[in-house]
mmCIF file of C-alpha atoms in Angstrom:
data_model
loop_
_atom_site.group_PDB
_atom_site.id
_atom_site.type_symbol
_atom_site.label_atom_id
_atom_site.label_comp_id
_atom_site.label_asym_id
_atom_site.label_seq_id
_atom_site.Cartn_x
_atom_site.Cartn_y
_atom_site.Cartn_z
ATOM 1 C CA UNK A 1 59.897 37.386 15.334
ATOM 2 C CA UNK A 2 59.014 37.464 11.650
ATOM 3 C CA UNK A 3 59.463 33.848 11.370
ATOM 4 C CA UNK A 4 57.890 32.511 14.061
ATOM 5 C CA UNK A 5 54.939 34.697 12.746
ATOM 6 C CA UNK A 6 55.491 32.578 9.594
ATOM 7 C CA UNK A 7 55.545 29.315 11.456
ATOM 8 C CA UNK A 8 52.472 29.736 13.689
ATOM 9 C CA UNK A 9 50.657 30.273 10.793
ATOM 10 C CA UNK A 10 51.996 27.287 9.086
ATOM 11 C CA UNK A 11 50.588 25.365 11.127
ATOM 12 C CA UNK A 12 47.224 26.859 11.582
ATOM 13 C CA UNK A 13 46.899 26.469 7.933
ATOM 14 C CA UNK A 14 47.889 22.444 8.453
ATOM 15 C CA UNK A 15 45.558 22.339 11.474
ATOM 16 C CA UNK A 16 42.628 23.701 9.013
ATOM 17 C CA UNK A 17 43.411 21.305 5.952
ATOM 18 C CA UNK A 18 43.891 18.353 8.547
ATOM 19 C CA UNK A 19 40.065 19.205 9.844
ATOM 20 C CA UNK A 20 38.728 20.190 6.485
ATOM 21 C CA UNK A 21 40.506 16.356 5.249
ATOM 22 C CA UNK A 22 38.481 14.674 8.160
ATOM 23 C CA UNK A 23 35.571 16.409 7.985
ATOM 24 C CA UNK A 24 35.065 15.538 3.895
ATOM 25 C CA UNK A 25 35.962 11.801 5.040
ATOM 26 C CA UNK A 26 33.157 11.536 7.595
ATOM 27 C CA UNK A 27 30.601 13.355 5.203
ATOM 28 C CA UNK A 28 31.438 10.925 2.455
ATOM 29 C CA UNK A 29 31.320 8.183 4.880
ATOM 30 C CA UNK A 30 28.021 9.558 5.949
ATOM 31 C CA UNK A 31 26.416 10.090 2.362
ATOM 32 C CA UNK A 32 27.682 6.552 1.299
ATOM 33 C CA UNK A 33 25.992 4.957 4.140
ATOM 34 C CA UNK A 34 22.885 6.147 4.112
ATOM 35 C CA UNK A 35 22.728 5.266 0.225
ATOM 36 C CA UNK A 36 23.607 2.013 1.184
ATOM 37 C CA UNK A 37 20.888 1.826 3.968
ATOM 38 C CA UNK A 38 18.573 3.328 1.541
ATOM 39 C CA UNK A 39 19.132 0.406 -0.831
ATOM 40 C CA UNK A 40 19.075 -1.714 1.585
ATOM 41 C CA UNK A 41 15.562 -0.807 2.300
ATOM 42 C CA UNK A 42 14.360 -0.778 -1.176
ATOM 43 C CA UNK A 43 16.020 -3.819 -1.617
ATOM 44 C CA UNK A 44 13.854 -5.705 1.192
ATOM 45 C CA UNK A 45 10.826 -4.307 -0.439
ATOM 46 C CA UNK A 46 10.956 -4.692 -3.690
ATOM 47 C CA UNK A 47 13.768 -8.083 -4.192
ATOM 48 C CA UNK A 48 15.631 -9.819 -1.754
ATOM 49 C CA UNK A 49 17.482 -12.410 -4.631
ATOM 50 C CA UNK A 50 19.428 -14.258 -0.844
ATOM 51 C CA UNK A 51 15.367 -15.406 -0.203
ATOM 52 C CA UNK A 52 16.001 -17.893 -2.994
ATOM 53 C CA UNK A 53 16.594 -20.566 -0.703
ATOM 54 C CA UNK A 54 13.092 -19.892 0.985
ATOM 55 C CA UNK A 55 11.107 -21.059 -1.778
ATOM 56 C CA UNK A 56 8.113 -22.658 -0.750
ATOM 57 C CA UNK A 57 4.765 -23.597 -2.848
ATOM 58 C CA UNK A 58 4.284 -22.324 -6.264
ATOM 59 C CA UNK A 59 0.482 -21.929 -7.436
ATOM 60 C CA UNK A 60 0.275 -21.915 -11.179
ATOM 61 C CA UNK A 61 -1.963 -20.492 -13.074
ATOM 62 C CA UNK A 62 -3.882 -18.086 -10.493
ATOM 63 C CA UNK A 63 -5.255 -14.480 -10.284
ATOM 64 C CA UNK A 64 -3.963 -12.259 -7.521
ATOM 65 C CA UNK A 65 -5.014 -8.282 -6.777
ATOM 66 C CA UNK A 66 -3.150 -5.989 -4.616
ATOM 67 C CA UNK A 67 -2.211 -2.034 -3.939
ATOM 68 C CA UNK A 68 0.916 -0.989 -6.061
ATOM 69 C CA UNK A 69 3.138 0.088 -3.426
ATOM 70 C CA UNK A 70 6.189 0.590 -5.227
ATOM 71 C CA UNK A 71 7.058 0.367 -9.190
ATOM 72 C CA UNK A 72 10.830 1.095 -9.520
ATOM 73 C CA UNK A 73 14.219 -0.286 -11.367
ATOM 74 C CA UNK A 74 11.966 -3.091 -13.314
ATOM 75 C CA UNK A 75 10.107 -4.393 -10.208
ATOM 76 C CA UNK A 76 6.084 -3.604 -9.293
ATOM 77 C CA UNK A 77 5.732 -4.002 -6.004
ATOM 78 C CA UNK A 78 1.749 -4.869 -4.438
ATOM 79 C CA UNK A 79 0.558 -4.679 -1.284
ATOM 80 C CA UNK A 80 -1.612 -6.729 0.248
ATOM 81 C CA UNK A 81 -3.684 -4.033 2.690
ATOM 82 C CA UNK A 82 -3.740 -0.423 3.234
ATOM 83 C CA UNK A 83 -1.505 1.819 5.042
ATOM 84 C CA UNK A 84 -2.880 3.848 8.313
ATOM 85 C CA UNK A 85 -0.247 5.962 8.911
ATOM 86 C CA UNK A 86 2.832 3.591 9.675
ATOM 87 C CA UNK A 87 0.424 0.487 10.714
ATOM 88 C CA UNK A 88 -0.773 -1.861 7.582
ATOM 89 C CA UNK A 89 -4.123 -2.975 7.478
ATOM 90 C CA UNK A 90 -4.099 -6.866 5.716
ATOM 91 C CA UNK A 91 -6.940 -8.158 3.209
ATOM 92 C CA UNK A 92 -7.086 -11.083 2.832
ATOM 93 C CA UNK A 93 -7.999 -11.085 -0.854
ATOM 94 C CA UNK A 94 -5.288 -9.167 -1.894
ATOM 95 C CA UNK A 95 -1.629 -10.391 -2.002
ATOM 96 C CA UNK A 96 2.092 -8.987 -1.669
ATOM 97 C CA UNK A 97 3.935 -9.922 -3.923
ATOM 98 C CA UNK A 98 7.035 -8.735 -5.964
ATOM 99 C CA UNK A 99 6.685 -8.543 -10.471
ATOM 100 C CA UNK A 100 8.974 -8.409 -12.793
ATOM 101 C CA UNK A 101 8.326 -5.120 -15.252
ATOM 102 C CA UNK A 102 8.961 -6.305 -18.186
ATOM 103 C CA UNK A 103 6.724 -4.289 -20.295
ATOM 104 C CA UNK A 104 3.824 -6.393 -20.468
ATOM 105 C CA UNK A 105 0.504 -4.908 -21.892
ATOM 106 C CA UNK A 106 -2.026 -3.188 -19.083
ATOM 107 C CA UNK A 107 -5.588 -3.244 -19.989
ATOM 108 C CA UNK A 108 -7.757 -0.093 -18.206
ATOM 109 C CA UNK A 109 -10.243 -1.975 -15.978
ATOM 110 C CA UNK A 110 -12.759 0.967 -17.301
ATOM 111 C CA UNK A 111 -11.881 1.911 -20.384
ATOM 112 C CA UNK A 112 -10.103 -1.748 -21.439
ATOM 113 C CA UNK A 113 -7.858 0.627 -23.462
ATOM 114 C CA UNK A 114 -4.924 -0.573 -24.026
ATOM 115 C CA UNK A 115 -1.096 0.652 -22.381
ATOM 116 C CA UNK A 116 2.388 -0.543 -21.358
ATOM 117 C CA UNK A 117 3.848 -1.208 -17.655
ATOM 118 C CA UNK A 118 4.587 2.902 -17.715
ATOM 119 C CA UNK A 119 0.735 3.250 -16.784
ATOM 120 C CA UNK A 120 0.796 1.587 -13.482
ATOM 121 C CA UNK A 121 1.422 4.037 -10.990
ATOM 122 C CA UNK A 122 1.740 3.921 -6.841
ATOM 123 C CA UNK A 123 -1.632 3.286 -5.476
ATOM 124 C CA UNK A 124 -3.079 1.540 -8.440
ATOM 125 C CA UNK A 125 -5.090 -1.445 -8.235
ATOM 126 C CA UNK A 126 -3.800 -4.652 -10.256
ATOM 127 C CA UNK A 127 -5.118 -7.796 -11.282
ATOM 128 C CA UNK A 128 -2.415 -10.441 -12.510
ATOM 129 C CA UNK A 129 -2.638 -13.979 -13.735
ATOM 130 C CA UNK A 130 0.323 -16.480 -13.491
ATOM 131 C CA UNK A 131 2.212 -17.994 -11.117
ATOM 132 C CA UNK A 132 3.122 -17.123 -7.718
ATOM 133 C CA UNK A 133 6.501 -18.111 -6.427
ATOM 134 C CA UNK A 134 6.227 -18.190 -2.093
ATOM 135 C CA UNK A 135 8.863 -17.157 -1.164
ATOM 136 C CA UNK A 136 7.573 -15.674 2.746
ATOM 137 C CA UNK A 137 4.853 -12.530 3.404
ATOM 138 C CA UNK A 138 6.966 -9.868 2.266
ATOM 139 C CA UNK A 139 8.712 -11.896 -0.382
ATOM 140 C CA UNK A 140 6.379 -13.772 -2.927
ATOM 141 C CA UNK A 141 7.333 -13.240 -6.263
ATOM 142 C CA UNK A 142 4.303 -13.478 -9.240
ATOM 143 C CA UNK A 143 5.831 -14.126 -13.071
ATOM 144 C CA UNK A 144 2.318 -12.441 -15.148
ATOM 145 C CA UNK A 145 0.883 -14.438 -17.805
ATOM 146 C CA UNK A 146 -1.193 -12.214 -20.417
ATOM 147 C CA UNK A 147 -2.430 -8.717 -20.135
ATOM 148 C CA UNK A 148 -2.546 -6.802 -16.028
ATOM 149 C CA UNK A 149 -5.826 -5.488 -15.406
ATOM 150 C CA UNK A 150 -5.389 -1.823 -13.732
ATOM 151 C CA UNK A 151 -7.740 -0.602 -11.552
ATOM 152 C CA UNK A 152 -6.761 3.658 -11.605
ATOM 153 C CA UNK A 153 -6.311 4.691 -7.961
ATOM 154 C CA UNK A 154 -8.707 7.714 -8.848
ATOM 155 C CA UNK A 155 -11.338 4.965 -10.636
ATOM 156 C CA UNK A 156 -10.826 3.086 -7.494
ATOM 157 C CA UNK A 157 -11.118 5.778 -5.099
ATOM 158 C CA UNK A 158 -14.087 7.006 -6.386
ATOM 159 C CA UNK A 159 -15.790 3.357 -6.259
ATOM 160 C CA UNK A 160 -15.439 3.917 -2.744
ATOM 161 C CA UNK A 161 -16.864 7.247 -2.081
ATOM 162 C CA UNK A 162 -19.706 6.005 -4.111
ATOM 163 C CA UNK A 163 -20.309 3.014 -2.142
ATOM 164 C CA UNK A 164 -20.240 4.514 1.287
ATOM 165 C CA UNK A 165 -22.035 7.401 -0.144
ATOM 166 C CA UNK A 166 -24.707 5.549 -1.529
ATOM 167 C CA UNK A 167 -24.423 7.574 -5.325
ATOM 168 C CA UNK A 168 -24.524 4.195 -6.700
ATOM 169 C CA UNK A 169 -25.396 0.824 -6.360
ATOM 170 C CA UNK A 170 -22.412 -1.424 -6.292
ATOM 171 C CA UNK A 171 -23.256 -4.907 -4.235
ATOM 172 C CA UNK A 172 -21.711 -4.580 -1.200
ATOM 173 C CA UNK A 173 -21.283 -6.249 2.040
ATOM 174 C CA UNK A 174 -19.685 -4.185 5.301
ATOM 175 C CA UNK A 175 -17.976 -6.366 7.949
ATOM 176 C CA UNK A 176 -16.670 -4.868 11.225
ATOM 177 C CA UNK A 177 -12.640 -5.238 11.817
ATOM 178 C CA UNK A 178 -10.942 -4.155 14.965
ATOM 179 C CA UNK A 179 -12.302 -2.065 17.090
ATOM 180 C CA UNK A 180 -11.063 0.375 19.415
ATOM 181 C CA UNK A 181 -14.164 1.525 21.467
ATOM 182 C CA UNK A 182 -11.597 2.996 24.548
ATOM 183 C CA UNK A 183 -9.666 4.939 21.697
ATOM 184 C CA UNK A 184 -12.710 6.024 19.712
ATOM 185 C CA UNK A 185 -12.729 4.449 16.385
ATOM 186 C CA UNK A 186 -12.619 0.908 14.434
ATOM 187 C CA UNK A 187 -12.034 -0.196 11.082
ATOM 188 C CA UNK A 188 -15.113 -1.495 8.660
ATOM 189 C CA UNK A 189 -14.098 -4.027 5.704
ATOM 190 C CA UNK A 190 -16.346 -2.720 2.973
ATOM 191 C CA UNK A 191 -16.283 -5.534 -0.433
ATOM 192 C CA UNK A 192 -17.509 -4.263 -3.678
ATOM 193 C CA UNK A 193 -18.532 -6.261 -6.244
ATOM 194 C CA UNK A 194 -18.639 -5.292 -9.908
ATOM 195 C CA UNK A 195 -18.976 -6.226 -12.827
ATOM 196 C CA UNK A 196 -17.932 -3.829 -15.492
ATOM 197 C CA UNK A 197 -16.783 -4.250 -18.945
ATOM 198 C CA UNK A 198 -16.955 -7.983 -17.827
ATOM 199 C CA UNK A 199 -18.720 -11.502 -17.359
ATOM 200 C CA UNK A 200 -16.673 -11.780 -14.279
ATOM 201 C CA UNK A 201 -17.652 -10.348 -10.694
ATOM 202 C CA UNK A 202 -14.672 -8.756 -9.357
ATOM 203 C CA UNK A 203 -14.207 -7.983 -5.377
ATOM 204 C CA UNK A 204 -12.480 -4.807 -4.730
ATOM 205 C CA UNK A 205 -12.361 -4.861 -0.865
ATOM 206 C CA UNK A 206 -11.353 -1.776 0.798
ATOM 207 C CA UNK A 207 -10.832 -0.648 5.020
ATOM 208 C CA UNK A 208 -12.502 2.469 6.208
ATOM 209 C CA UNK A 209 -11.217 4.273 9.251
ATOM 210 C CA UNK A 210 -14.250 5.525 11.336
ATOM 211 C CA UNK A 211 -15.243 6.800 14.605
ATOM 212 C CA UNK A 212 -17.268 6.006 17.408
ATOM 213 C CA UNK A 213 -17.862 7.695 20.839
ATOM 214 C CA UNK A 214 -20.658 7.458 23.060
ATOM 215 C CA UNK A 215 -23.462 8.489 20.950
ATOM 216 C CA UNK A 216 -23.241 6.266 18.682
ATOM 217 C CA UNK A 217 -25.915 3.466 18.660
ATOM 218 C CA UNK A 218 -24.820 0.295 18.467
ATOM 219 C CA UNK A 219 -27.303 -2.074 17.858
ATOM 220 C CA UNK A 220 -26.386 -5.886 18.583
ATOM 221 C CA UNK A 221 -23.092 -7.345 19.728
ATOM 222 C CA UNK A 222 -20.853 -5.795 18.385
ATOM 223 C CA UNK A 223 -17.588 -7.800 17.538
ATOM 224 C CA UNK A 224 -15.077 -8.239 14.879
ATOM 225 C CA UNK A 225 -16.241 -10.338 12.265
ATOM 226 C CA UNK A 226 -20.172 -9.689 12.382
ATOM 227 C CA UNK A 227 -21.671 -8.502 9.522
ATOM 228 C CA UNK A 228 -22.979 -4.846 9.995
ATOM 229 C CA UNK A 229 -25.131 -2.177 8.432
ATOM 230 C CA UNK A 230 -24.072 1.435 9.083
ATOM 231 C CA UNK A 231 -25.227 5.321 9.540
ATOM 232 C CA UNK A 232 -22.814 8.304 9.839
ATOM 233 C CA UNK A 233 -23.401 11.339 10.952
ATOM 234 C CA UNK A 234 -20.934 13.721 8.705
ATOM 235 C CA UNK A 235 -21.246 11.617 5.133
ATOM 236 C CA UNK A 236 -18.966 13.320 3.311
ATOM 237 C CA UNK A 237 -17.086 12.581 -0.206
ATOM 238 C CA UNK A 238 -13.396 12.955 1.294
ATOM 239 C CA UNK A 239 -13.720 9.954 3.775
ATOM 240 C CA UNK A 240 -11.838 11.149 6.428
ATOM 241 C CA UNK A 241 -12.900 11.408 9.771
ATOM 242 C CA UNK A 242 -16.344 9.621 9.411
ATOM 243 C CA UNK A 243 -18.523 9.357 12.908
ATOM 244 C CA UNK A 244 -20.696 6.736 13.327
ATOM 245 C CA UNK A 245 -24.420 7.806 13.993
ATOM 246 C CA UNK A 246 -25.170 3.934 14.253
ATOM 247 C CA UNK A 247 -23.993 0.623 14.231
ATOM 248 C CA UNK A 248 -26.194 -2.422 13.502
ATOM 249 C CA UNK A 249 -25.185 -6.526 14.062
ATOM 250 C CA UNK A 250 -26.380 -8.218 10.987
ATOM 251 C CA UNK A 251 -24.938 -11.501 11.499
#
């Protein structure tokens, strides 16, 4: 009786170390692939060195701008938009591209003090010279010549709530993108121009998220493209969730 006691819970106690065994397997398994799928990800983002082949056009000596999106493991990453939620917002006169960190110098756009690459943080504005290697939308590459120009995301941010807010005068032109009348908003392309610190004009375009319904006045015909002058009805510094009091076509 004694021993089969003993050998019942013999093999209980293999059962148990067979399931623990498995069970450490599959969480390994588990762990390891999503790291992998993880770097997979960040490797489509930030370098994809199998695009080689893709190569297209390289224009030397130009001057890109864009959103830093990502700046990890020696790469800056820009994007060429804005992000609304999961959905990316393209303009045109910025550019995504891919830069190798290597430590160049960064020159504040306000202050023109001087920094290294350790400055440039997610949602700052850059300015780059050099030469952009095509390589595809998501997988241009730009090797910097001289100093990057970076535009703070704050410094930036604050450009904008001045702008719409009309605390100061920065030249500006407001062009309507797509709308969504049936689901009660659209997206205006505001372009600053400034000047700062500089001989050069600089564009620092920007989307706004606002919202229409039906008492908003809409003067003209309305379409994505025209040139438009605006009125809200809740102007506040935050920017979020701006209603449109009116609406006027320009051109």
């Amino acid at each position: 009786m004694k021993n089969s006691i003993i050998k019942i819970l013999a093999i209980i106690i293999c059962i148990i170390i067979v399931v623990v065994a498995i069970l450490s397997v599959m969480l390994k398994n588990n762990q390891k692939n999503k790291s992998n799928e993880s770097e997979n990800v960040r490797n489509y983002i930030v370098y994809d060195s199998e695009k080689e082949s893709e190569i297209g056009d390289i224009e030397k000596d130009v001057s890109i701008t864009g959103i830093v999106e990502l700046h990890h493991n020696g790469f800056i990453y820009i994007f060429g938009g804005q992000h609304f939620g999961e959905l990316g917002y393209e303009i045109e006169e910025y550019t995504t591209s891919n830069i190798d960190d290597t430590n160049q110098s960064c020159i504040d756009y306000l202050t023109l003090k001087e920094y290294d690459t350790s400055y440039i943080e997610e949602d700052d504005l850059i300015i780059c010279s050099g030469d952009l290697i095509k390589k595809g939308s998501f997988n241009n590459d730009f090797k910097t010549k001289g100093s990057i120009v970076v535009l703070k995301s704050d410094d930036y941010n604050q450009m904008k709530s001045d702008t719409i807010c009309g605390k100061r005068t920065f030249e500006s032109t407001i062009v309507a993108g797509d709308i969504y009348k049936e689901e009660g908003y659209m997206y205006l392309k505001y372009d600053i121009e400034d000047d700062t610190n500089s001989d050069t004009v600089y564009h620092f375009p920007f989307i706004q998220k606002v919202y229409i319904n039906e008492n908003t006045e809409i003067i003209g015909n309305l379409q994505k493209g025209n040139i438009v002058e605006v009125e809200y009805e809740n102007l506040s510094e935050s920017l979020v969730d701006l209603k449109l009091k009116s609406i006027k076509v320009i051109e």
